[in-house]
PDB file of C-alpha atoms and ligand atoms in Angstrom:
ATOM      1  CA  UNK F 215       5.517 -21.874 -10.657  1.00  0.00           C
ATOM      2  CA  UNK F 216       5.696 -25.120  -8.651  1.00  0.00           C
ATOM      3  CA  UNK F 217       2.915 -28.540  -9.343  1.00  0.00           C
ATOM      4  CA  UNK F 218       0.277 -27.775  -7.067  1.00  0.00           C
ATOM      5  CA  UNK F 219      -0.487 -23.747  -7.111  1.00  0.00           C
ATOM      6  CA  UNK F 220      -4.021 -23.426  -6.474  1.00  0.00           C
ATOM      7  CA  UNK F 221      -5.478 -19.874  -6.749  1.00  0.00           C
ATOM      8  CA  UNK F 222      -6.291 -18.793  -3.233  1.00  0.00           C
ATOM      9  CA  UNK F 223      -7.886 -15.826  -3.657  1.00  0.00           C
ATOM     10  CA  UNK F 224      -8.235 -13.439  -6.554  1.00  0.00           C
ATOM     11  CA  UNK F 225      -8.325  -9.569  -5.441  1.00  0.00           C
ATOM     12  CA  UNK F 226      -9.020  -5.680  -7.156  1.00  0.00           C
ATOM     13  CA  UNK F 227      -4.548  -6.004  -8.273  1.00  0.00           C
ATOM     14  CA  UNK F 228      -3.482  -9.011  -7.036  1.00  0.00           C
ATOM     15  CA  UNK F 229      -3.794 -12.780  -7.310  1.00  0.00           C
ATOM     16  CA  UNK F 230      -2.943 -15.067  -4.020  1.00  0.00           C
ATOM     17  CA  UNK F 231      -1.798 -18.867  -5.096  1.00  0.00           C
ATOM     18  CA  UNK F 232      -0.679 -21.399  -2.532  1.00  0.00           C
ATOM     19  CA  UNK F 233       2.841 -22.592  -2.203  1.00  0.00           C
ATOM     20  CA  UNK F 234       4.226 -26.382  -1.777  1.00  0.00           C
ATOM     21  CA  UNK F 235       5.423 -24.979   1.631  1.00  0.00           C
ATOM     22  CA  UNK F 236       1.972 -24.475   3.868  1.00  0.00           C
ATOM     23  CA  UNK F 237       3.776 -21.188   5.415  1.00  0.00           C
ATOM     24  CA  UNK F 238       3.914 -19.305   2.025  1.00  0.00           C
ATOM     25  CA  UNK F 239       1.753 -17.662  -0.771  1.00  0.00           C
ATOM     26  CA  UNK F 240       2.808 -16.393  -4.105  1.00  0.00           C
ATOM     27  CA  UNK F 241       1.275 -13.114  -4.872  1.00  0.00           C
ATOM     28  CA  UNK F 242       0.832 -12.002  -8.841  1.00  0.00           C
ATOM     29  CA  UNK F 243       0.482  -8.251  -9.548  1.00  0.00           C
ATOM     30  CA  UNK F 244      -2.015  -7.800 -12.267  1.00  0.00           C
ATOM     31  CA  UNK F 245      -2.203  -5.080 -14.391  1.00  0.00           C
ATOM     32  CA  UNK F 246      -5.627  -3.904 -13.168  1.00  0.00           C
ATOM     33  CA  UNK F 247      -6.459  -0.315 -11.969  1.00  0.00           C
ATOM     34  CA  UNK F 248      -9.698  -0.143 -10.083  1.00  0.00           C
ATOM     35  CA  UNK F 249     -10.794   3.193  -8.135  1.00  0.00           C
ATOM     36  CA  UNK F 250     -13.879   4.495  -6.257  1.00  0.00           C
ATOM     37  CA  UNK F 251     -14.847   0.970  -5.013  1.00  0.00           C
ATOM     38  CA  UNK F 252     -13.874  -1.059  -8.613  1.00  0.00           C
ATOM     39  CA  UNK F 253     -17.265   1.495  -9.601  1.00  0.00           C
ATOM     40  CA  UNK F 254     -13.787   2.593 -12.474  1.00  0.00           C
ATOM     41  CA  UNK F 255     -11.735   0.151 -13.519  1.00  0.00           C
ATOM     42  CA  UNK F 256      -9.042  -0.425 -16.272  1.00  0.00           C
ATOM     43  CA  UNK F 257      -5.980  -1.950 -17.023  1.00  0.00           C
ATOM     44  CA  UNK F 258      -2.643  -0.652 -18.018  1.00  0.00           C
ATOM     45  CA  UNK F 259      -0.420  -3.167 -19.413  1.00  0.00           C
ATOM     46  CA  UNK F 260       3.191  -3.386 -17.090  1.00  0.00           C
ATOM     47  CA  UNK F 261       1.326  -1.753 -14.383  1.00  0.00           C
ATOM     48  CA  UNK F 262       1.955  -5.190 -12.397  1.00  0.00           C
ATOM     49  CA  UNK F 263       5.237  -5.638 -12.982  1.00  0.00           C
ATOM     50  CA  UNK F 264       6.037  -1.760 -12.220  1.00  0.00           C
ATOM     51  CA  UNK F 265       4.509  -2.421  -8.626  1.00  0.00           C
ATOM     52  CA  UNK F 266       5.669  -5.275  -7.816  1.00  0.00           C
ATOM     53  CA  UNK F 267       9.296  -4.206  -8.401  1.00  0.00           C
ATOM     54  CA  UNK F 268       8.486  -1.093  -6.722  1.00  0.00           C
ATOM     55  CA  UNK F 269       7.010  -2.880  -3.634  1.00  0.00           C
ATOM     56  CA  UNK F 270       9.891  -5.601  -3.481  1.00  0.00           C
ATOM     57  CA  UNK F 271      12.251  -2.461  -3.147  1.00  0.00           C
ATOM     58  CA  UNK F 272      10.188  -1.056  -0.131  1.00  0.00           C
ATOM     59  CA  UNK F 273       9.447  -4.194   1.490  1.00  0.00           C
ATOM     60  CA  UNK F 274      13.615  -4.875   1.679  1.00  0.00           C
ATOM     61  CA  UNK F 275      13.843  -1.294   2.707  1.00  0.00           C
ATOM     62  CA  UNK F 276      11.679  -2.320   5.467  1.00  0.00           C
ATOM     63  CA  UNK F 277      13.158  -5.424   6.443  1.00  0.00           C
ATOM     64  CA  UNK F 278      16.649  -3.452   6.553  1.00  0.00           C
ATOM     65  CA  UNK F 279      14.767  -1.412   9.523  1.00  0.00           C
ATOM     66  CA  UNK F 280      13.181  -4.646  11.231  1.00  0.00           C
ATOM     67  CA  UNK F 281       9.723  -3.920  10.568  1.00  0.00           C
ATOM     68  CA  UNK F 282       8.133  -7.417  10.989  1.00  0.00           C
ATOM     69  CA  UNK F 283       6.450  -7.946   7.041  1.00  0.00           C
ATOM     70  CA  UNK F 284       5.121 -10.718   4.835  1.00  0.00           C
ATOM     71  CA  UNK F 285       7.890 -10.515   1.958  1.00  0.00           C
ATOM     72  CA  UNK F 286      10.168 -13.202   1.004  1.00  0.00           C
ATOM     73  CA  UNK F 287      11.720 -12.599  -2.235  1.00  0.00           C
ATOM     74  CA  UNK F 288      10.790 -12.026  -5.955  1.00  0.00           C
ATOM     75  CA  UNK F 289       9.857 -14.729  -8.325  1.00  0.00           C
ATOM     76  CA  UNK F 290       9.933 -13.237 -11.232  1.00  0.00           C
ATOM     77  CA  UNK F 291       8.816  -9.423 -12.264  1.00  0.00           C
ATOM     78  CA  UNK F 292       5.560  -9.455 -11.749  1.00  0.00           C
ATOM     79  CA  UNK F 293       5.097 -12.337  -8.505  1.00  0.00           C
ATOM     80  CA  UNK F 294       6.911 -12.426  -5.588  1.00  0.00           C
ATOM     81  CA  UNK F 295       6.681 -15.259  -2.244  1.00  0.00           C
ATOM     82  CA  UNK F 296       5.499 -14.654   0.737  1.00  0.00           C
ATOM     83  CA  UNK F 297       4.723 -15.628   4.656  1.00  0.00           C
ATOM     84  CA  UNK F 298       1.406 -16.288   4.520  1.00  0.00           C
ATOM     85  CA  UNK F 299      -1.034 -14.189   6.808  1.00  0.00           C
ATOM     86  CA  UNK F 300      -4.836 -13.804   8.012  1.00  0.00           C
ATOM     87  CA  UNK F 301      -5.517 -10.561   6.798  1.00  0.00           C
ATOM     88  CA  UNK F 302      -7.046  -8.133   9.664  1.00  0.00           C
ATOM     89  CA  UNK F 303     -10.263  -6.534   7.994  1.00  0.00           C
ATOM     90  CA  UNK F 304      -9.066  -3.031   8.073  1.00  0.00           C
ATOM     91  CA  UNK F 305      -7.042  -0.411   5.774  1.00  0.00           C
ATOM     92  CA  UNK F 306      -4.863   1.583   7.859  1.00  0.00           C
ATOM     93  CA  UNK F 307      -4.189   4.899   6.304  1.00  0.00           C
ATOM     94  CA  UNK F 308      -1.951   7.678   7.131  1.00  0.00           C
ATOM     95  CA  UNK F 309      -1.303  11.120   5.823  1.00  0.00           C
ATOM     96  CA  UNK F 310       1.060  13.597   6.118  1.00  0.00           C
ATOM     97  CA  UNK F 311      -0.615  16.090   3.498  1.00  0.00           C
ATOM     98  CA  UNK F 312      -4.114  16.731   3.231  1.00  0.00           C
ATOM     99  CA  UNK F 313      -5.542  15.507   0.066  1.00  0.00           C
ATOM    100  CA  UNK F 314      -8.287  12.739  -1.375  1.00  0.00           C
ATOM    101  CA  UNK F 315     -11.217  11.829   1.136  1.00  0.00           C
ATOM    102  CA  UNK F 316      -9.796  13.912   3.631  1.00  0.00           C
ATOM    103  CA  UNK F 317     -10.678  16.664   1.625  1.00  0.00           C
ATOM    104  CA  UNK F 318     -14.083  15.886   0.656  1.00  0.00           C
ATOM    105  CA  UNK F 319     -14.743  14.678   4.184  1.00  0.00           C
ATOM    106  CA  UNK F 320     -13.352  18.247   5.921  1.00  0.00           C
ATOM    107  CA  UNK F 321     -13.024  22.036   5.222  1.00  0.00           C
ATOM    108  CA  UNK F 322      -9.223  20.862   5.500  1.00  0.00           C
ATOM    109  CA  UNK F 323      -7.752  22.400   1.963  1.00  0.00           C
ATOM    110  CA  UNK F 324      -6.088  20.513  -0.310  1.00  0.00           C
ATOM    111  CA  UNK F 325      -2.285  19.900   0.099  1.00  0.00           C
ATOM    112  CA  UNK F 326      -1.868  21.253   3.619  1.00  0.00           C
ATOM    113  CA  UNK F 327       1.270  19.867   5.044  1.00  0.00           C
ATOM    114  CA  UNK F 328       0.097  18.158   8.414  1.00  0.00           C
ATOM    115  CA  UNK F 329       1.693  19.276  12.016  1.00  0.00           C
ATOM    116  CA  UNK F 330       1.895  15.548  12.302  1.00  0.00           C
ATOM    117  CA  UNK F 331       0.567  12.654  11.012  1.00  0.00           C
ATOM    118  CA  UNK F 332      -3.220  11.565  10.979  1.00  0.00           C
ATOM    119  CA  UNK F 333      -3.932   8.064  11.224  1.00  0.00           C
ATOM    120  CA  UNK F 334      -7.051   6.871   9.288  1.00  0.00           C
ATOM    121  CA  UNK F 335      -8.554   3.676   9.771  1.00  0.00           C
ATOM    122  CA  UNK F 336     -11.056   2.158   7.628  1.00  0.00           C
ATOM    123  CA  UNK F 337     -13.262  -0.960   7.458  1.00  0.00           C
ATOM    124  CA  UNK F 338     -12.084  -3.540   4.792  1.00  0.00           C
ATOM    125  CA  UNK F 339     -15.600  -4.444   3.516  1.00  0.00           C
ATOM    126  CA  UNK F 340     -16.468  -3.897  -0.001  1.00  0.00           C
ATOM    127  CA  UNK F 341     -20.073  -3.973   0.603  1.00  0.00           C
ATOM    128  CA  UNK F 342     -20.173  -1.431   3.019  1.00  0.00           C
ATOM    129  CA  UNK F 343     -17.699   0.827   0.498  1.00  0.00           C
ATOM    130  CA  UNK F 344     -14.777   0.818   3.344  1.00  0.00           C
ATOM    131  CA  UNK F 345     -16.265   2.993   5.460  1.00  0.00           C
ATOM    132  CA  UNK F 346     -13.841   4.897   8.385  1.00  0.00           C
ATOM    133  CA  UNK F 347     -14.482   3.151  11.868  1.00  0.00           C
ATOM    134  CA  UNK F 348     -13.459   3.974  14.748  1.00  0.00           C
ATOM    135  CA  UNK F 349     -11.459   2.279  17.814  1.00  0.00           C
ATOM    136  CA  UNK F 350     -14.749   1.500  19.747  1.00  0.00           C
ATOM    137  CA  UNK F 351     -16.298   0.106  16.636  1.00  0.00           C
ATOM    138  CA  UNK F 352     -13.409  -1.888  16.107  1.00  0.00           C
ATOM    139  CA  UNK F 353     -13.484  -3.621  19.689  1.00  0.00           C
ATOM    140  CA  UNK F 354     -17.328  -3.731  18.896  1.00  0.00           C
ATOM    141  CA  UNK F 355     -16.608  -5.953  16.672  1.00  0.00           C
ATOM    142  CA  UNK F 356     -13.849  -7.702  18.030  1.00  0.00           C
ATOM    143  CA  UNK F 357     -11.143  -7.266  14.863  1.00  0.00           C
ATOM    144  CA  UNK F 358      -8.806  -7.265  17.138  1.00  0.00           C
ATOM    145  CA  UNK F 359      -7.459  -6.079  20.292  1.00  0.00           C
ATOM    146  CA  UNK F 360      -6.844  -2.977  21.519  1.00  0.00           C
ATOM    147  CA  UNK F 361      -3.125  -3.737  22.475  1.00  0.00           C
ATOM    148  CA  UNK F 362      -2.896  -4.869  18.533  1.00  0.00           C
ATOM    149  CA  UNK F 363      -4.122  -1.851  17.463  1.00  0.00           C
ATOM    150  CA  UNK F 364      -1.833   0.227  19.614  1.00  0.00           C
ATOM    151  CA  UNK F 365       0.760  -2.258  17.985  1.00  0.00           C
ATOM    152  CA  UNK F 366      -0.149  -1.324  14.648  1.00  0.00           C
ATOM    153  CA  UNK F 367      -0.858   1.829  14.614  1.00  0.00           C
ATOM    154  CA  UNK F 368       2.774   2.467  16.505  1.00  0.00           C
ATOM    155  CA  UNK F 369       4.067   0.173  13.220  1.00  0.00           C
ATOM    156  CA  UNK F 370       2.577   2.871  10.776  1.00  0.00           C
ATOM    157  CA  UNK F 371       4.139   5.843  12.458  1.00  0.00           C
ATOM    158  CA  UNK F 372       7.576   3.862  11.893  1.00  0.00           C
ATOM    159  CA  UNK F 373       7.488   3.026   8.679  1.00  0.00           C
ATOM    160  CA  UNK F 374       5.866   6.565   7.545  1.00  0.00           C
ATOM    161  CA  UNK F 375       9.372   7.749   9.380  1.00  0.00           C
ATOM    162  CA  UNK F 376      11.914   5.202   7.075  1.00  0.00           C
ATOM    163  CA  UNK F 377       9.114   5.578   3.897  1.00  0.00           C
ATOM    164  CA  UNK F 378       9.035  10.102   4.150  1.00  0.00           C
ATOM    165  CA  UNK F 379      13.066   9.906   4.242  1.00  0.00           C
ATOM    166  CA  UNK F 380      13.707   7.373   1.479  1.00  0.00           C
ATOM    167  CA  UNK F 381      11.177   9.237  -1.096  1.00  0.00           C
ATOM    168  CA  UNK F 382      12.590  12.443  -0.084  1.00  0.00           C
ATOM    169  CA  UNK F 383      15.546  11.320  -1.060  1.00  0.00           C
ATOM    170  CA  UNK F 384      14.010  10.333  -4.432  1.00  0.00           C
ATOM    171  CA  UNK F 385      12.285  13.966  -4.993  1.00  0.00           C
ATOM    172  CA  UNK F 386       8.964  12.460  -3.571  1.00  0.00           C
ATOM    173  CA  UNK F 387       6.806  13.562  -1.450  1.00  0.00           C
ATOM    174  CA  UNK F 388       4.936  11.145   0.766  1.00  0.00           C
ATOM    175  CA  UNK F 389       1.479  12.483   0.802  1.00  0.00           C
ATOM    176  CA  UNK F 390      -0.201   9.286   2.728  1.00  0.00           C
ATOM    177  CA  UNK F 391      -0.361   5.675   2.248  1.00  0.00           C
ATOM    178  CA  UNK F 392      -2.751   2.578   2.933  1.00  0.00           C
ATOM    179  CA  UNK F 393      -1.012  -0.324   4.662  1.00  0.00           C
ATOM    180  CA  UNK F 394      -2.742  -3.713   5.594  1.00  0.00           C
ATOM    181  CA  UNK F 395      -1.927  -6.446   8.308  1.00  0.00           C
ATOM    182  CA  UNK F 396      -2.325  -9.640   9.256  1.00  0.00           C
ATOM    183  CA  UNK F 397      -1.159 -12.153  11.353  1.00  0.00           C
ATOM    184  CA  UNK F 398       1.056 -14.887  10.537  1.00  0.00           C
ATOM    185  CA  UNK F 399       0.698 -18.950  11.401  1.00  0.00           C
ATOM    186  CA  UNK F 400       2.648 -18.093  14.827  1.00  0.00           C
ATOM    187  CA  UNK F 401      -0.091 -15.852  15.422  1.00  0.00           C
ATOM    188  CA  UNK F 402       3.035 -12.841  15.197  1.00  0.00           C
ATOM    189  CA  UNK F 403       1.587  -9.165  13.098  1.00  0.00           C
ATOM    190  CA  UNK F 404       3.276  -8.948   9.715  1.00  0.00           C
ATOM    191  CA  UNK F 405       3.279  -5.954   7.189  1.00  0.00           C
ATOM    192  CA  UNK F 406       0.991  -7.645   4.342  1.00  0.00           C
ATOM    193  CA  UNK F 407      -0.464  -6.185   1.246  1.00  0.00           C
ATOM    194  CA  UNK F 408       1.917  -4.042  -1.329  1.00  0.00           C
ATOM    195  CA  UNK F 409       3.500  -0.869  -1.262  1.00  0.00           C
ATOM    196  CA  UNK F 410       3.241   0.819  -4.390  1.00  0.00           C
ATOM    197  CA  UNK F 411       1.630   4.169  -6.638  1.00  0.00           C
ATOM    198  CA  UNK F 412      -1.409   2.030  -6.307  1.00  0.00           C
ATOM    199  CA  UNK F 413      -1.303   2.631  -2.479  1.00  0.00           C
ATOM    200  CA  UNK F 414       0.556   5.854  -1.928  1.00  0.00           C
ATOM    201  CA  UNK F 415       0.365   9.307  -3.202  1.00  0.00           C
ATOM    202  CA  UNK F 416       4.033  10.633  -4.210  1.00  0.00           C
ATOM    203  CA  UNK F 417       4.235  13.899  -5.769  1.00  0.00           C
ATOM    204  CA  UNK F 418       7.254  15.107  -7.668  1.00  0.00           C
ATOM    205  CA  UNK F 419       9.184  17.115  -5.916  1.00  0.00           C
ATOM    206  CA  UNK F 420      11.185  18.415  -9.032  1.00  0.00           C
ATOM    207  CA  UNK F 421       8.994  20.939  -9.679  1.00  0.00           C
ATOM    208  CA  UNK F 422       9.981  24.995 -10.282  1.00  0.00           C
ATOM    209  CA  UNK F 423       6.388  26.317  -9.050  1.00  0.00           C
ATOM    210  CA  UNK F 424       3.943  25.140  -6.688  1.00  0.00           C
ATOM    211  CA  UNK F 425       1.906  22.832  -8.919  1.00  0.00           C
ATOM    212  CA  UNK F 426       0.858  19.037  -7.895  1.00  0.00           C
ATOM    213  CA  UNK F 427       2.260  16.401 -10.261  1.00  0.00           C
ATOM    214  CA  UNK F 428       1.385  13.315  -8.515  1.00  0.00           C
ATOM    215  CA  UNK F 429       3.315  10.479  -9.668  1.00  0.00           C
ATOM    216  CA  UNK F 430       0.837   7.723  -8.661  1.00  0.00           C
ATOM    217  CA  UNK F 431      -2.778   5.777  -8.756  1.00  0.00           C
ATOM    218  CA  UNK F 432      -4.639   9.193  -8.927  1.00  0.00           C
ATOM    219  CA  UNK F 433      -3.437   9.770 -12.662  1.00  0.00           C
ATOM    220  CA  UNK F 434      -6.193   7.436 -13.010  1.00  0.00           C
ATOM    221  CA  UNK F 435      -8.672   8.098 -10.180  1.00  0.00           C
ATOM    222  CA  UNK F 436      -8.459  11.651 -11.631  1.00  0.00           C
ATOM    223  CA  UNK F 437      -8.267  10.935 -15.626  1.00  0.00           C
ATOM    224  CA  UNK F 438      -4.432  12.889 -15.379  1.00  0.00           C
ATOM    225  CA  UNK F 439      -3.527  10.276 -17.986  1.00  0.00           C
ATOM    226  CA  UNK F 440       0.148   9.050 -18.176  1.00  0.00           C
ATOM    227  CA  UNK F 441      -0.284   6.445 -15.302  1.00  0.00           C
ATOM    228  CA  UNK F 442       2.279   3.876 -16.493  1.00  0.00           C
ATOM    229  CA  UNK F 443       5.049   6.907 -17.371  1.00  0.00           C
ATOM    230  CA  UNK F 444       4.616   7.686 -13.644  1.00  0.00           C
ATOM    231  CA  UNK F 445       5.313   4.422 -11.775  1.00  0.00           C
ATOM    232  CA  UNK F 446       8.011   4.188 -14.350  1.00  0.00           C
ATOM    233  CA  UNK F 447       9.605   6.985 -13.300  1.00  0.00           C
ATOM    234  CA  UNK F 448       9.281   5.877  -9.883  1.00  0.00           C
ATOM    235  CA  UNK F 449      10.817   2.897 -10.418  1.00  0.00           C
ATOM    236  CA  UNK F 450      14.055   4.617 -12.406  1.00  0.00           C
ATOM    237  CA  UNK F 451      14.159   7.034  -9.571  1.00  0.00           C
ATOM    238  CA  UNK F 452      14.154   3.828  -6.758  1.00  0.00           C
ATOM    239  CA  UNK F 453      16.905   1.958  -8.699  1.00  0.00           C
ATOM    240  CA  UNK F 454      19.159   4.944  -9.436  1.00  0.00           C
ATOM    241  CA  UNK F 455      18.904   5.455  -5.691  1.00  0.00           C
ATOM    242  CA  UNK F 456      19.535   1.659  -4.684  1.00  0.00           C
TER     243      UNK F 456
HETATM  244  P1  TMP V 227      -8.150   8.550   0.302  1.00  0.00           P
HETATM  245  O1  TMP V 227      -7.706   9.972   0.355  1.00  0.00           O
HETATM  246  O2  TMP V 227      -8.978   8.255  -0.924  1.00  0.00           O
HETATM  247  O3  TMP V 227      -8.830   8.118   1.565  1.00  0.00           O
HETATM  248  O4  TMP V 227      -6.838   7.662   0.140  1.00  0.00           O
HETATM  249  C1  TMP V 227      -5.799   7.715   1.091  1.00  0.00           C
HETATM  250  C2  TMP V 227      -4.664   6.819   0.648  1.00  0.00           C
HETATM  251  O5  TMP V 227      -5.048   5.463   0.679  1.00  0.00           O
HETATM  252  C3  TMP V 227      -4.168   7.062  -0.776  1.00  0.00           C
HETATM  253  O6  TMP V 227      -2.755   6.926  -0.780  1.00  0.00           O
HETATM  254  C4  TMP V 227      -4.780   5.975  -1.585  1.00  0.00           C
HETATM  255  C5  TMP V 227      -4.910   4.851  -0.601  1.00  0.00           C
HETATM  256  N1  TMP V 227      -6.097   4.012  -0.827  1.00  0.00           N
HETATM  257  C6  TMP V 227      -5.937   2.681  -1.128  1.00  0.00           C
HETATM  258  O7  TMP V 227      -4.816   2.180  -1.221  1.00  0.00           O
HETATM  259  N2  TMP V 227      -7.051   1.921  -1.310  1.00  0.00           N
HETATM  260  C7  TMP V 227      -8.306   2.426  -1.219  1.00  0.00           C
HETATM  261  O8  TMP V 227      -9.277   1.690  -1.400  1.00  0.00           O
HETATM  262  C8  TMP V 227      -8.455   3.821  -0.897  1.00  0.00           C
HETATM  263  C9  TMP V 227      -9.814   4.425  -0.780  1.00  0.00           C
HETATM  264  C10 TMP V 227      -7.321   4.572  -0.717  1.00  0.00           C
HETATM  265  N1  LIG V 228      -8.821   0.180  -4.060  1.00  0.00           N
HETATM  266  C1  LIG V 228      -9.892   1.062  -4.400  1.00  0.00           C
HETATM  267  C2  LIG V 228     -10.899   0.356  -5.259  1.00  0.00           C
HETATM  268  O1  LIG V 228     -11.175   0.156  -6.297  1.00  0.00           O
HETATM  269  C3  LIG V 228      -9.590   2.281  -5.074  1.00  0.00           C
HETATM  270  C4  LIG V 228      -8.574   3.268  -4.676  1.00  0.00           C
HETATM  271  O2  LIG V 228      -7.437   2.921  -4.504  1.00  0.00           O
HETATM  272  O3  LIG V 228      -8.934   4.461  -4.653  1.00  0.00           O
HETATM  273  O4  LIG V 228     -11.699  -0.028  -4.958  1.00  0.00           O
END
């Protein structure tokens, strides 16, 4: 790491530390698991590095297909650089499947393939346990503006279209995802956050009968076990592919 890397900010997976050029962070992947509002928590040892190799992979995938994002390059296995960006307090969510809080939230039933994709947005605010908001709330509070949103949200449906192909290809299937933005020092949206099994659910597709294997952070929201054989496999399947 360079002379002056000051720890920014320390999150649930990842560690932010400032970068000699005033434009960039570096971002460490820790090995932490936390679910349910950190109320579980754990750590799996390689868990960091697995994601963070993962996510590099997606994040080029995405720049291939000019989706505007905060990634760089990698550092070393477990930290990557980045642009650095203002975070915009909100977890956008989408889902092609129905499963997690959808399904506690609705009499929708578990693993119902969606006619199209449902957008979830939630309120990135620990306190308040990341409650879903709507688009009034969100002008409400002035987050940001509606044409941002629209920009956003239009972002999500693009990259669920490149992300549903290339794990497809991979025998995965793209249940849903979480994605966070932000905007950059030229006040221009970026991608932020990670992609990764900590923030997508990817079921194996190589399965004979209709059972759920899912391949991703629910192995230990769910106490499936096995959480580090998953990603693992995820990240054999990516770099077979590549
Ligand atoms: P949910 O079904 O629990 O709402 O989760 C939907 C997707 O969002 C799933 O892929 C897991 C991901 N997610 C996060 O990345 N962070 C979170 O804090 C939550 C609640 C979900
Ligand atoms: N990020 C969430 C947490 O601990 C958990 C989840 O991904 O379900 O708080």
């Amino acid at each position: 790491m360079n002379n002056k890397c000051d720890l920014i900010y320390e999150g649930k997976a990842k560690k932010i530390f400032s970068h000699d050029d005033e434009d960039k962070v570096i971002i460490e992947f820790k090995d932490d698991a936390t679910a349910f509002n950190a109320l579980k928590k754990a750590k799996f040892e390689g868990k960091g590095r697995l994601n963070c190799l993962i996510s590099t992979r997606i994040f080029e995938l995405l720049m291939k297909n000019n989706i505007p994002n905060h990634f760089i390059r990698l550092k070393n296995e477990n930290t990557i650089i980045a642009k650095k960006i203002k975070v915009i307090p909100l977890e956008i969510v989408l889902r092609n499947t129905a499963y997690g809080s959808l399904c506690k939230q609705t009499t929708i039933k578990p693993g119902t393939l969606l006619a199209k994709p449902l957008i979830d947005i939630y309120l990135k605010n620990d306190e308040l346990n990341d409650p879903l908001i709507t688009r009034d709330r969100i002008e409400l509070m002035n987050i940001l503006e509606s044409r941002d949103l629209d920009f956003i949200i239009d972002l999500t449906l693009k990259i669920n279209i490149i992300l549903k192909k290339f794990f497809k290809n991979i025998q995965l299937q793209l249940v849903d995802f979480k994605l966070e933005f932000g905007y950059d020092l030229n006040s221009k949206i970026l991608l932020g956050d990670e992609i990764s099994p900590d923030n997508c659910r990817l079921w194996d597709l190589n399965q004979k009968d209709d059972i759920i294997v899912s391949l991703d952070k629910d192995r230990f929201r769910n106490d499936l076990g096995g959480l580090i054989e998953a990603y693992s496999e995820i990240n054999r399947r990516i770099n077979d592919f590549i």
